[in-house]
Short mmCIF file of C-alpha atoms in Angstrom, two decimals:
data_model
loop_
_atom_site.label_atom_id
_atom_site.label_comp_id
_atom_site.label_asym_id
_atom_site.label_seq_id
_atom_site.Cartn_x
_atom_site.Cartn_y
_atom_site.Cartn_z
CA MET R 1 -0.10 -0.02 -0.04
CA LYS R 2 1.37 3.64 -0.89
CA ARG R 3 2.50 4.88 2.48
CA ILE R 4 1.04 8.34 3.83
CA HIS R 5 3.12 11.32 4.75
CA LEU R 6 2.99 13.40 8.01
CA SER R 7 1.73 16.31 6.08
CA HIS R 8 -1.50 14.40 5.50
CA LEU R 9 -1.31 13.25 9.18
CA VAL R 10 -0.88 16.76 10.86
CA ALA R 11 -4.01 18.25 8.18
CA CYS R 12 -6.19 15.39 9.20
CA LEU R 13 -5.52 15.60 13.04
CA ALA R 14 -5.94 19.11 13.09
CA VAL R 15 -9.74 18.18 11.77
CA ILE R 16 -10.11 15.78 14.44
CA THR R 17 -9.20 18.27 17.17
CA GLN R 18 -11.57 20.80 15.32
CA PHE R 19 -14.36 18.28 15.12
CA THR R 20 -14.42 17.99 19.00
CA VAL R 21 -15.69 9.11 20.51
CA SER R 22 -33.91 4.88 25.69
CA ALA R 23 -34.66 8.47 27.00
CA CYS R 24 -32.19 11.42 26.19
CA SER R 25 -31.43 13.89 29.03
CA PRO R 26 -30.21 16.78 26.90
CA VAL R 27 -29.03 19.87 28.31
CA LYS R 28 -32.30 21.70 27.42
CA ASP R 29 -35.94 20.17 27.22
CA VAL R 30 -36.15 17.90 24.33
CA ALA R 31 -39.22 20.42 23.30
CA ASP R 32 -36.62 23.20 23.16
CA ASN R 33 -34.16 21.10 20.83
CA LYS R 34 -34.35 20.47 17.22
CA MET R 35 -33.94 16.90 16.46
CA ASN R 36 -30.96 15.15 14.67
CA PRO R 37 -31.39 14.51 10.73
CA ALA R 38 -33.05 11.28 9.80
CA ILE R 39 -30.09 8.89 8.87
CA GLU R 40 -30.58 6.38 5.52
CA LYS R 41 -28.77 3.42 4.40
CA ASN R 42 -27.25 5.31 1.33
CA ASP R 43 -26.03 8.47 3.73
CA THR R 44 -22.04 8.07 4.12
CA VAL R 45 -20.10 9.32 7.21
CA LYS R 46 -17.06 11.28 6.77
CA ALA R 47 -16.17 12.03 10.24
CA PHE R 48 -17.21 10.12 13.50
CA ARG R 49 -16.61 11.03 17.26
CA PHE R 50 -17.53 9.21 19.89
CA GLU R 51 -16.49 10.23 23.63
CA LEU R 52 -17.62 8.50 26.85
CA PHE R 53 -17.19 10.37 30.33
CA GLN R 54 -17.75 7.96 33.09
CA SER R 55 -16.55 7.69 37.03
CA GLY R 56 -14.07 10.45 36.23
CA GLU R 57 -12.61 8.60 33.52
CA SER R 58 -12.90 8.69 29.68
CA ALA R 59 -12.75 7.65 26.23
CA VAL R 60 -12.41 9.12 22.88
CA TYR R 61 -12.61 7.34 19.31
CA ALA R 62 -12.61 9.82 16.25
CA TYR R 63 -12.18 9.14 12.77
CA SER R 64 -12.02 11.83 9.52
CA GLY R 65 -11.72 10.56 6.18
CA ARG R 66 -10.65 12.54 3.18
CA PRO R 67 -11.77 10.68 -0.01
CA GLU R 68 -10.57 13.71 -2.11
CA TYR R 69 -7.26 12.60 -0.98
CA ASN R 70 -7.65 8.91 -0.52
CA TYR R 71 -6.68 8.78 3.29
CA GLY R 72 -8.11 9.39 6.71
CA SER R 73 -7.04 10.21 10.16
CA TYR R 74 -8.12 7.96 13.12
CA TYR R 75 -7.61 9.10 16.62
CA LYS R 76 -8.00 6.79 19.81
CA ARG R 77 -7.67 7.31 23.39
CA ASP R 78 -8.96 4.31 25.72
CA MET R 79 -10.49 4.56 28.72
CA GLY R 80 -8.85 5.57 31.59
CA SER R 81 -5.40 6.23 29.38
CA ASN R 82 -3.45 9.20 29.15
CA GLU R 83 -2.04 8.32 25.77
CA GLY R 84 -4.05 9.16 22.55
CA TRP R 85 -2.91 7.60 19.03
CA ASN R 86 -3.50 9.23 15.91
CA TYR R 87 -3.00 6.99 12.74
CA THR R 88 -3.13 7.88 9.11
CA ILE R 89 -5.18 5.05 7.56
CA ASP R 90 -7.41 4.41 4.31
CA LEU R 91 -10.66 5.17 4.03
CA GLU R 92 -11.97 2.04 4.78
CA PRO R 93 -13.61 2.86 8.32
CA MET R 94 -16.17 5.23 6.44
CA ASN R 95 -18.17 2.19 5.67
CA ALA R 96 -18.23 0.30 9.55
CA LEU R 97 -18.89 3.60 10.78
CA THR R 98 -21.98 4.55 8.24
CA LYS R 99 -23.38 1.33 9.22
CA LEU R 100 -22.88 2.19 13.15
CA ALA R 101 -24.43 5.53 12.46
CA VAL R 102 -27.66 3.51 11.03
CA ASP R 103 -27.56 1.27 13.83
CA LEU R 104 -27.19 3.48 16.57
CA LYS R 105 -30.57 5.08 15.24
CA LEU R 106 -28.72 8.62 15.97
CA SER R 107 -32.19 10.55 14.53
CA LYS R 108 -34.28 9.79 17.63
CA TYR R 109 -32.07 12.04 19.82
CA PRO R 110 -32.53 15.86 20.14
CA TYR R 111 -29.55 17.80 18.40
CA THR R 112 -27.22 19.20 21.10
CA GLU R 113 -24.03 20.77 20.37
CA LEU R 114 -21.06 19.18 22.57
CA ASN R 115 -19.77 22.53 24.08
CA ASP R 116 -23.41 22.90 25.79
CA GLU R 117 -22.40 19.71 28.08
CA ASP R 118 -22.46 19.40 31.45
CA LYS R 119 -18.99 18.18 32.57
CA ASN R 120 -20.06 17.00 36.00
CA ARG R 121 -22.20 14.15 34.63
CA ASP R 122 -21.50 10.91 33.06
CA ARG R 123 -22.23 10.88 29.52
CA TRP R 124 -21.33 9.95 26.28
CA ASN R 125 -21.32 12.39 23.47
CA ILE R 126 -21.76 11.65 19.19
CA GLU R 127 -20.58 13.88 16.59
CA VAL R 128 -21.14 13.03 13.03
CA THR R 129 -20.92 14.54 9.91
CA PHE R 130 -21.76 13.11 6.39
CA THR R 131 -20.26 13.60 2.87
CA ASN R 132 -24.14 15.10 1.76
CA GLY R 133 -23.24 17.78 4.34
CA LYS R 134 -25.88 16.10 7.36
CA HIS R 135 -24.54 16.46 10.93
CA VAL R 136 -25.37 14.78 14.01
CA SER R 137 -24.53 16.00 17.47
CA ILE R 138 -25.76 14.11 20.46
CA VAL R 139 -24.82 14.77 24.30
CA ASN R 140 -26.69 12.03 26.10
CA TYR R 141 -26.52 11.94 30.05
CA ILE R 142 -26.53 8.45 31.31
CA THR R 143 -28.71 8.06 34.16
CA GLU R 144 -29.86 4.74 36.56
CA ALA R 145 -32.88 4.30 34.32
CA ASN R 146 -31.22 4.04 31.01
CA LYS R 147 -27.87 2.63 31.75
CA ASP R 148 -27.89 -0.73 30.50
CA LYS R 149 -29.22 0.58 27.24
CA ASP R 150 -26.32 3.05 27.30
CA ALA R 151 -24.15 0.50 27.92
CA LYS R 152 -25.38 -1.61 24.89
CA ILE R 153 -24.43 1.96 22.75
CA CYS R 154 -21.34 2.52 23.92
CA GLU R 155 -20.21 -1.01 23.72
CA LYS R 156 -21.36 -1.11 19.97
CA ALA R 157 -19.67 2.01 19.43
CA THR R 158 -16.07 1.21 21.23
CA ARG R 159 -16.14 -2.13 19.23
CA VAL R 160 -16.60 -0.69 15.91
CA PHE R 161 -13.79 1.88 16.47
CA LYS R 162 -11.77 -0.57 17.97
CA ALA R 163 -11.87 -3.10 15.18
CA ILE R 164 -10.27 -0.17 12.91
CA ALA R 165 -7.29 -1.60 11.01
CA ILE R 166 -4.13 0.54 11.13
CA THR R 167 -1.99 -2.01 9.31
CA ASP R 168 -2.15 -2.80 5.60
CA LYS R 169 -2.46 -6.40 4.45
CA ASP R 170 0.89 -7.25 4.69
CA GLY R 171 0.94 -6.03 8.54
CA LYS R 172 2.76 -2.94 7.94
CA MET R 173 1.31 0.63 9.09
CA MET R 174 -0.65 2.29 6.73
CA GLY R 175 1.27 5.54 6.94
CA GLU R 176 2.95 7.93 9.91
CA PHE R 177 1.31 7.95 13.21
CA SER R 178 1.85 9.99 16.43
CA LYS R 179 1.48 9.36 20.27
CA THR R 180 0.19 12.13 22.48
CA THR R 181 0.80 11.91 26.39
CA TYR R 182 -2.06 14.02 28.52
CA SER R 183 -1.77 15.04 31.99
CA GLY R 184 -4.86 16.66 33.23
CA GLY R 185 -6.65 16.65 30.36
CA LYS R 186 -4.30 18.69 28.74
CA PRO R 187 -1.85 17.31 25.99
CA VAL R 188 1.79 17.61 27.28
CA LYS R 189 4.12 15.73 24.99
CA ARG R 190 3.45 14.50 21.07
CA ILE R 191 6.04 12.27 19.93
CA ASP R 192 5.38 11.45 15.82
CA TYR R 193 6.68 8.53 13.85
CA THR R 194 7.11 7.29 10.47
CA SER R 195 5.64 4.21 9.27
CA ASP R 196 8.43 2.35 10.21
CA GLY R 197 8.04 3.26 13.80
CA ILE R 198 11.19 5.77 13.51
CA VAL R 199 10.75 9.06 15.57
CA HIS R 200 11.16 12.00 13.69
CA GLY R 201 9.85 14.75 15.46
CA GLY R 202 6.96 15.89 18.17
CA ARG R 203 6.02 18.47 20.34
CA ASP R 204 6.67 19.57 23.87
CA TYR R 205 3.38 21.23 24.81
CA THR R 206 4.74 22.45 28.07
CA ILE R 207 7.42 24.90 26.23
CA PRO R 208 5.49 28.53 25.66
CA ASN R 209 4.69 28.95 21.63
CA GLY R 210 7.61 30.40 19.69
CA ALA R 211 10.18 28.87 21.87
CA PRO R 212 12.54 26.02 20.30
CA GLN R 213 11.29 22.85 20.56
CA PRO R 214 13.42 19.90 21.61
CA GLU R 215 14.87 17.25 19.73
CA PHE R 216 13.06 13.88 19.33
#
């Protein structure tokens, strides 16, 4: 498979960063919110983000496809981990994530912007954009009454994201990748790797903007 280079990885990572993984308990009353659009089988996911916040820990999974450049970017930070990994991969996940969007019946949830969330409550968030311009945004609070159904939704979403391949049929990385270490929810250091696993750059976020970065 043709290797995908760092310039593409950084561009798609920026997209994912901006794209910020029963009854729904939205920030506002349901009557005050518009509903998410209906998702049809012929709709195609371009970007999908799933977040889970529970018992003081969190997990984030996100994919952003760039069909015009024939590559995508996949980010994952598992529950409770302080390491986030970003991989430059192919467009195949768009198919599985489209099926996930249909299976989860996202249109039954009120449209709620992610920045309207109550960060003190257990919740799962989903944001999806489609190639035809449809946009889904959900903040769903986990309650005692709905915890079993919410657990099934979160398990299904997590399973689909964790199944995304980061290597090609020969077992080689599809493109360059990076690891970001966090502390207190904020990035501390990013290390960039070539598709062969060789360190070739990064960023120390504790160093002020404009100051020289160390060699990685």
